[in-house]
Amino acid sequence: MNKTFVTTTSSSTPEALFSSRNCHKSVLESNFRIKPNHQIFTSLKGCLMALFLSLSLFGANGLSFAQKSTIASGNWNNAAIWSPAGVPTTGQNVVISAGHTVNLVSNTSIGTGSLTVNGTLNRANRSFTAASLSGASTGVITATASILTVGSGN
């Protein structure tokens, strides 16, 4: 494979190399892995954005943000009462914080997620399923004729 070597005395920036001695951008990029500054910045920016997105989705420890905690009272399906924002999904651990009341408006399951009730979960006549249940002595679960499934038992 033929290699093209470029020397310059005026500047050693990639842009100067591209313009000196009729050297083509593709030759420098393919033979020397030299990219113009804007491409380096774009690549770095892309990497940082990917890292930020990864941390947002999977947390700093590489696991998914497996916990949603209430920041206010309201209906379960109201994304604004949860932190991080969004309605809890299957597999997430859920904490109803002390002083907050969360009302179920439909049958709900967090599957393999756990439920910690430090406030109040008002199930009304809705069923709820979680892999485990815990909470403070102040935690309350209210219901009328509905099923609470925890783990493999009711």
Tab-separated table of N, CA and C in Angstrom, residues 41-137:
chain	number	residue	atom	x	y	z
A	41	PHE	N	-14.332	17.658	16.862
A	41	PHE	CA	-15.308	18.218	17.788
A	41	PHE	C	-16.629	17.481	17.682
A	42	THR	N	-17.082	17.226	16.449
A	42	THR	CA	-18.342	16.519	16.248
A	42	THR	C	-18.280	15.122	16.846
A	43	SER	N	-17.153	14.429	16.664
A	43	SER	CA	-17.002	13.097	17.234
A	43	SER	C	-17.014	13.145	18.749
A	44	LEU	N	-16.301	14.095	19.330
A	44	LEU	CA	-16.258	14.247	20.778
A	44	LEU	C	-17.640	14.602	21.307
A	45	LYS	N	-18.317	15.494	20.631
A	45	LYS	CA	-19.663	15.895	21.030
A	45	LYS	C	-20.598	14.684	20.990
A	46	GLY	N	-20.488	13.886	19.943
A	46	GLY	CA	-21.315	12.687	19.832
A	46	GLY	C	-21.044	11.703	20.951
A	47	CYS	N	-19.770	11.524	21.293
A	47	CYS	CA	-19.408	10.619	22.392
A	47	CYS	C	-19.956	11.117	23.715
A	48	LEU	N	-19.827	12.415	23.951
A	48	LEU	CA	-20.342	12.977	25.200
A	48	LEU	C	-21.858	12.862	25.270
A	49	MET	N	-22.529	13.080	24.153
A	49	MET	CA	-23.985	12.942	24.140
A	49	MET	C	-24.394	11.498	24.401
A	50	ALA	N	-23.667	10.555	23.818
A	50	ALA	CA	-23.960	9.136	24.042
A	50	ALA	C	-23.736	8.768	25.508
A	51	LEU	N	-22.667	9.297	26.111
A	51	LEU	CA	-22.394	9.044	27.523
A	51	LEU	C	-23.507	9.612	28.387
A	52	PHE	N	-23.916	10.838	28.109
A	52	PHE	CA	-24.995	11.461	28.873
A	52	PHE	C	-26.277	10.648	28.746
A	53	LEU	N	-26.618	10.232	27.533
A	53	LEU	CA	-27.819	9.439	27.320
A	53	LEU	C	-27.727	8.117	28.060
A	54	SER	N	-26.565	7.478	28.018
A	54	SER	CA	-26.370	6.211	28.727
A	54	SER	C	-26.568	6.386	30.217
A	55	LEU	N	-25.978	7.445	30.775
A	55	LEU	CA	-26.139	7.695	32.204
A	55	LEU	C	-27.582	8.000	32.547
A	56	SER	N	-28.268	8.704	31.645
A	56	SER	CA	-29.668	9.018	31.890
A	56	SER	C	-30.533	7.768	31.888
A	57	LEU	N	-30.259	6.879	30.963
A	57	LEU	CA	-31.078	5.676	30.846
A	57	LEU	C	-30.657	4.553	31.786
A	58	PHE	N	-29.356	4.437	32.010
A	58	PHE	CA	-28.872	3.289	32.738
A	58	PHE	C	-28.218	3.612	34.070
A	59	GLY	N	-28.091	4.861	34.411
A	59	GLY	CA	-27.499	5.243	35.685
A	59	GLY	C	-25.992	5.141	35.651
A	60	ALA	N	-25.367	5.782	36.613
A	60	ALA	CA	-23.911	5.820	36.656
A	60	ALA	C	-23.309	4.452	36.930
A	61	ASN	N	-24.064	3.558	37.560
A	61	ASN	CA	-23.521	2.242	37.874
A	61	ASN	C	-23.805	1.222	36.780
A	62	GLY	N	-24.375	1.652	35.651
A	62	GLY	CA	-24.621	0.749	34.534
A	62	GLY	C	-25.945	0.025	34.611
A	63	LEU	N	-26.668	0.182	35.699
A	63	LEU	CA	-27.972	-0.446	35.829
A	63	LEU	C	-29.048	0.561	35.447
A	64	SER	N	-30.205	0.067	35.074
A	64	SER	CA	-31.262	0.997	34.720
A	64	SER	C	-31.707	1.756	35.956
A	65	PHE	N	-32.237	2.954	35.739
A	65	PHE	CA	-32.819	3.680	36.850
A	65	PHE	C	-33.995	2.841	37.292
A	66	ALA	N	-33.744	1.970	38.226
A	66	ALA	CA	-34.741	0.989	38.616
A	66	ALA	C	-35.664	1.520	39.685
A	67	GLN	N	-35.560	2.799	40.067
A	67	GLN	CA	-36.414	3.308	41.127
A	67	GLN	C	-37.115	4.587	40.714
A	68	LYS	N	-38.385	4.647	41.036
A	68	LYS	CA	-39.195	5.857	40.884
A	68	LYS	C	-39.719	6.184	42.274
A	69	SER	N	-39.586	7.452	42.658
A	69	SER	CA	-40.084	7.911	43.949
A	69	SER	C	-41.068	9.036	43.732
A	70	THR	N	-42.072	9.120	44.600
A	70	THR	CA	-43.028	10.212	44.476
A	70	THR	C	-42.410	11.513	44.980
A	71	ILE	N	-42.805	12.597	44.311
A	71	ILE	CA	-42.414	13.931	44.755
A	71	ILE	C	-43.665	14.748	45.092
A	72	ALA	N	-44.837	14.126	44.907
A	72	ALA	CA	-46.118	14.768	45.210
A	72	ALA	C	-47.194	13.683	45.240
A	73	SER	N	-48.355	14.037	45.744
A	73	SER	CA	-49.508	13.135	45.710
A	73	SER	C	-50.199	13.252	44.363
A	74	GLY	N	-50.948	12.197	43.992
A	74	GLY	CA	-51.709	12.246	42.744
A	74	GLY	C	-52.010	10.861	42.228
A	75	ASN	N	-52.480	10.805	40.991
A	75	ASN	CA	-52.793	9.523	40.354
A	75	ASN	C	-51.517	8.840	39.873
A	76	TRP	N	-51.488	7.527	39.979
A	76	TRP	CA	-50.336	6.717	39.578
A	76	TRP	C	-49.886	7.063	38.168
A	77	ASN	N	-50.817	7.254	37.254
A	77	ASN	CA	-50.471	7.477	35.850
A	77	ASN	C	-50.111	8.930	35.530
A	78	ASN	N	-49.924	9.773	36.537
A	78	ASN	CA	-49.504	11.160	36.337
A	78	ASN	C	-47.978	11.219	36.424
A	79	ALA	N	-47.321	11.390	35.289
A	79	ALA	CA	-45.852	11.382	35.227
A	79	ALA	C	-45.220	12.450	36.107
A	80	ALA	N	-45.932	13.540	36.372
A	80	ALA	CA	-45.373	14.662	37.119
A	80	ALA	C	-45.167	14.371	38.606
A	81	ILE	N	-45.781	13.318	39.135
A	81	ILE	CA	-45.612	13.038	40.570
A	81	ILE	C	-44.406	12.142	40.843
A	82	TRP	N	-43.731	11.705	39.795
A	82	TRP	CA	-42.624	10.758	39.946
A	82	TRP	C	-41.271	11.396	39.656
A	83	SER	N	-40.261	10.902	40.351
A	83	SER	CA	-38.880	11.302	40.073
A	83	SER	C	-38.034	10.039	39.947
A	84	PRO	N	-37.290	9.881	38.852
A	84	PRO	CA	-37.315	10.749	37.685
A	84	PRO	C	-38.687	10.734	37.018
A	85	ALA	N	-38.971	11.789	36.285
A	85	ALA	CA	-40.291	11.977	35.680
A	85	ALA	C	-40.684	10.792	34.813
A	86	GLY	N	-41.940	10.451	34.854
A	86	GLY	CA	-42.462	9.354	34.051
A	86	GLY	C	-43.163	8.334	34.931
A	87	VAL	N	-44.168	7.716	34.392
A	87	VAL	CA	-44.934	6.710	35.121
A	87	VAL	C	-44.078	5.453	35.281
A	88	PRO	N	-44.069	4.848	36.477
A	88	PRO	CA	-43.289	3.615	36.673
A	88	PRO	C	-43.703	2.523	35.689
A	89	THR	N	-42.712	1.756	35.250
A	89	THR	CA	-42.955	0.673	34.306
A	89	THR	C	-42.549	-0.656	34.921
A	90	THR	N	-42.840	-1.726	34.234
A	90	THR	CA	-42.521	-3.065	34.691
A	90	THR	C	-41.040	-3.184	35.007
A	91	GLY	N	-40.748	-3.723	36.172
A	91	GLY	CA	-39.371	-3.950	36.581
A	91	GLY	C	-38.781	-2.834	37.424
A	92	GLN	N	-39.452	-1.697	37.491
A	92	GLN	CA	-38.920	-0.597	38.294
A	92	GLN	C	-39.354	-0.735	39.749
A	93	ASN	N	-38.469	-0.325	40.648
A	93	ASN	CA	-38.801	-0.269	42.058
A	93	ASN	C	-39.486	1.058	42.314
A	94	VAL	N	-40.551	1.025	43.111
A	94	VAL	CA	-41.374	2.205	43.334
A	94	VAL	C	-41.410	2.529	44.822
A	95	VAL	N	-41.198	3.818	45.139
A	95	VAL	CA	-41.281	4.287	46.524
A	95	VAL	C	-42.346	5.367	46.594
A	96	ILE	N	-43.354	5.126	47.424
A	96	ILE	CA	-44.338	6.163	47.719
A	96	ILE	C	-43.851	6.827	48.995
A	97	SER	N	-43.403	8.052	48.851
A	97	SER	CA	-42.760	8.777	49.947
A	97	SER	C	-43.754	9.135	51.048
A	98	ALA	N	-43.243	9.274	52.276
A	98	ALA	CA	-44.061	9.655	53.424
A	98	ALA	C	-44.780	10.969	53.135
A	99	GLY	N	-46.054	11.003	53.494
A	99	GLY	CA	-46.849	12.203	53.284
A	99	GLY	C	-47.522	12.278	51.927
A	100	HIS	N	-47.217	11.353	51.029
A	100	HIS	CA	-47.816	11.347	49.693
A	100	HIS	C	-48.869	10.254	49.598
A	101	THR	N	-49.942	10.531	48.847
A	101	THR	CA	-50.981	9.551	48.556
A	101	THR	C	-51.027	9.348	47.057
A	102	VAL	N	-50.915	8.095	46.634
A	102	VAL	CA	-50.971	7.754	45.218
A	102	VAL	C	-52.221	6.924	44.985
A	103	ASN	N	-53.039	7.347	44.016
A	103	ASN	CA	-54.289	6.676	43.689
A	103	ASN	C	-54.140	5.864	42.409
A	104	LEU	N	-54.527	4.586	42.469
A	104	LEU	CA	-54.546	3.780	41.252
A	104	LEU	C	-55.814	4.115	40.477
A	105	VAL	N	-55.684	4.292	39.172
A	105	VAL	CA	-56.844	4.563	38.320
A	105	VAL	C	-57.109	3.395	37.370
A	106	SER	N	-56.240	2.378	37.426
A	106	SER	CA	-56.434	1.150	36.654
A	106	SER	C	-55.644	0.042	37.332
A	107	ASN	N	-55.914	-1.198	36.957
A	107	ASN	CA	-55.111	-2.301	37.476
A	107	ASN	C	-53.667	-2.057	37.060
A	108	THR	N	-52.742	-2.282	37.989
A	108	THR	CA	-51.355	-1.903	37.756
A	108	THR	C	-50.420	-3.019	38.174
A	109	SER	N	-49.333	-3.167	37.398
A	109	SER	CA	-48.307	-4.149	37.727
A	109	SER	C	-46.939	-3.540	37.484
A	110	ILE	N	-46.036	-3.745	38.428
A	110	ILE	CA	-44.642	-3.373	38.199
A	110	ILE	C	-43.802	-4.644	38.071
A	111	GLY	N	-44.481	-5.771	37.889
A	111	GLY	CA	-43.808	-7.039	37.604
A	111	GLY	C	-42.747	-7.390	38.621
A	112	THR	N	-41.487	-7.406	38.179
A	112	THR	CA	-40.379	-7.796	39.047
A	112	THR	C	-39.911	-6.657	39.952
A	113	GLY	N	-40.522	-5.485	39.832
A	113	GLY	CA	-40.162	-4.349	40.672
A	113	GLY	C	-40.715	-4.501	42.077
A	114	SER	N	-40.160	-3.727	42.993
A	114	SER	CA	-40.625	-3.752	44.377
A	114	SER	C	-41.418	-2.491	44.676
A	115	LEU	N	-42.292	-2.584	45.672
A	115	LEU	CA	-43.090	-1.451	46.108
A	115	LEU	C	-42.741	-1.155	47.555
A	116	THR	N	-42.360	0.089	47.815
A	116	THR	CA	-42.119	0.547	49.179
A	116	THR	C	-43.137	1.631	49.464
A	117	VAL	N	-43.964	1.388	50.485
A	117	VAL	CA	-45.025	2.333	50.824
A	117	VAL	C	-44.685	3.000	52.152
A	118	ASN	N	-44.207	4.229	52.060
A	118	ASN	CA	-43.953	5.033	53.255
A	118	ASN	C	-45.063	6.050	53.454
A	119	GLY	N	-45.875	6.247	52.409
A	119	GLY	CA	-47.039	7.128	52.435
A	119	GLY	C	-48.287	6.277	52.323
A	120	THR	N	-49.149	6.600	51.351
A	120	THR	CA	-50.399	5.865	51.165
A	120	THR	C	-50.575	5.474	49.702
A	121	LEU	N	-50.918	4.202	49.487
A	121	LEU	CA	-51.326	3.711	48.172
A	121	LEU	C	-52.810	3.437	48.260
A	122	ASN	N	-53.609	4.211	47.544
A	122	ASN	CA	-55.056	4.037	47.523
A	122	ASN	C	-55.406	3.233	46.280
A	123	ARG	N	-55.668	1.936	46.481
A	123	ARG	CA	-55.954	1.063	45.341
A	123	ARG	C	-57.405	1.112	44.919
A	124	ALA	N	-58.306	1.628	45.758
A	124	ALA	CA	-59.745	1.611	45.486
A	124	ALA	C	-60.147	0.178	45.137
A	125	ASN	N	-60.682	-0.050	43.948
A	125	ASN	CA	-61.034	-1.420	43.552
A	125	ASN	C	-60.108	-1.920	42.446
A	126	ARG	N	-58.882	-1.456	42.449
A	126	ARG	CA	-57.888	-1.831	41.433
A	126	ARG	C	-56.914	-2.859	41.989
A	127	SER	N	-56.499	-3.768	41.138
A	127	SER	CA	-55.500	-4.768	41.518
A	127	SER	C	-54.105	-4.206	41.313
A	128	PHE	N	-53.182	-4.678	42.127
A	128	PHE	CA	-51.795	-4.228	42.033
A	128	PHE	C	-50.885	-5.427	42.200
A	129	THR	N	-49.826	-5.502	41.365
A	129	THR	CA	-48.875	-6.606	41.418
A	129	THR	C	-47.458	-6.063	41.496
A	130	ALA	N	-46.686	-6.621	42.445
A	130	ALA	CA	-45.268	-6.272	42.595
A	130	ALA	C	-44.528	-7.515	43.071
A	131	ALA	N	-43.219	-7.545	42.855
A	131	ALA	CA	-42.427	-8.702	43.291
A	131	ALA	C	-42.237	-8.710	44.797
A	132	SER	N	-42.149	-7.517	45.405
A	132	SER	CA	-41.984	-7.452	46.861
A	132	SER	C	-42.619	-6.179	47.388
A	133	LEU	N	-42.875	-6.183	48.701
A	133	LEU	CA	-43.546	-5.064	49.343
A	133	LEU	C	-42.843	-4.751	50.652
A	134	SER	N	-42.597	-3.470	50.882
A	134	SER	CA	-42.015	-3.038	52.146
A	134	SER	C	-42.502	-1.631	52.425
A	135	GLY	N	-42.100	-1.097	53.573
A	135	GLY	CA	-42.481	0.270	53.875
A	135	GLY	C	-42.290	0.598	55.327
A	136	ALA	N	-42.457	1.863	55.618
A	136	ALA	CA	-42.344	2.351	56.987
A	136	ALA	C	-43.616	1.999	57.750
A	137	SER	N	-43.552	2.116	59.052
A	137	SER	CA	-44.732	1.821	59.879
A	137	SER	C	-45.865	2.796	59.586
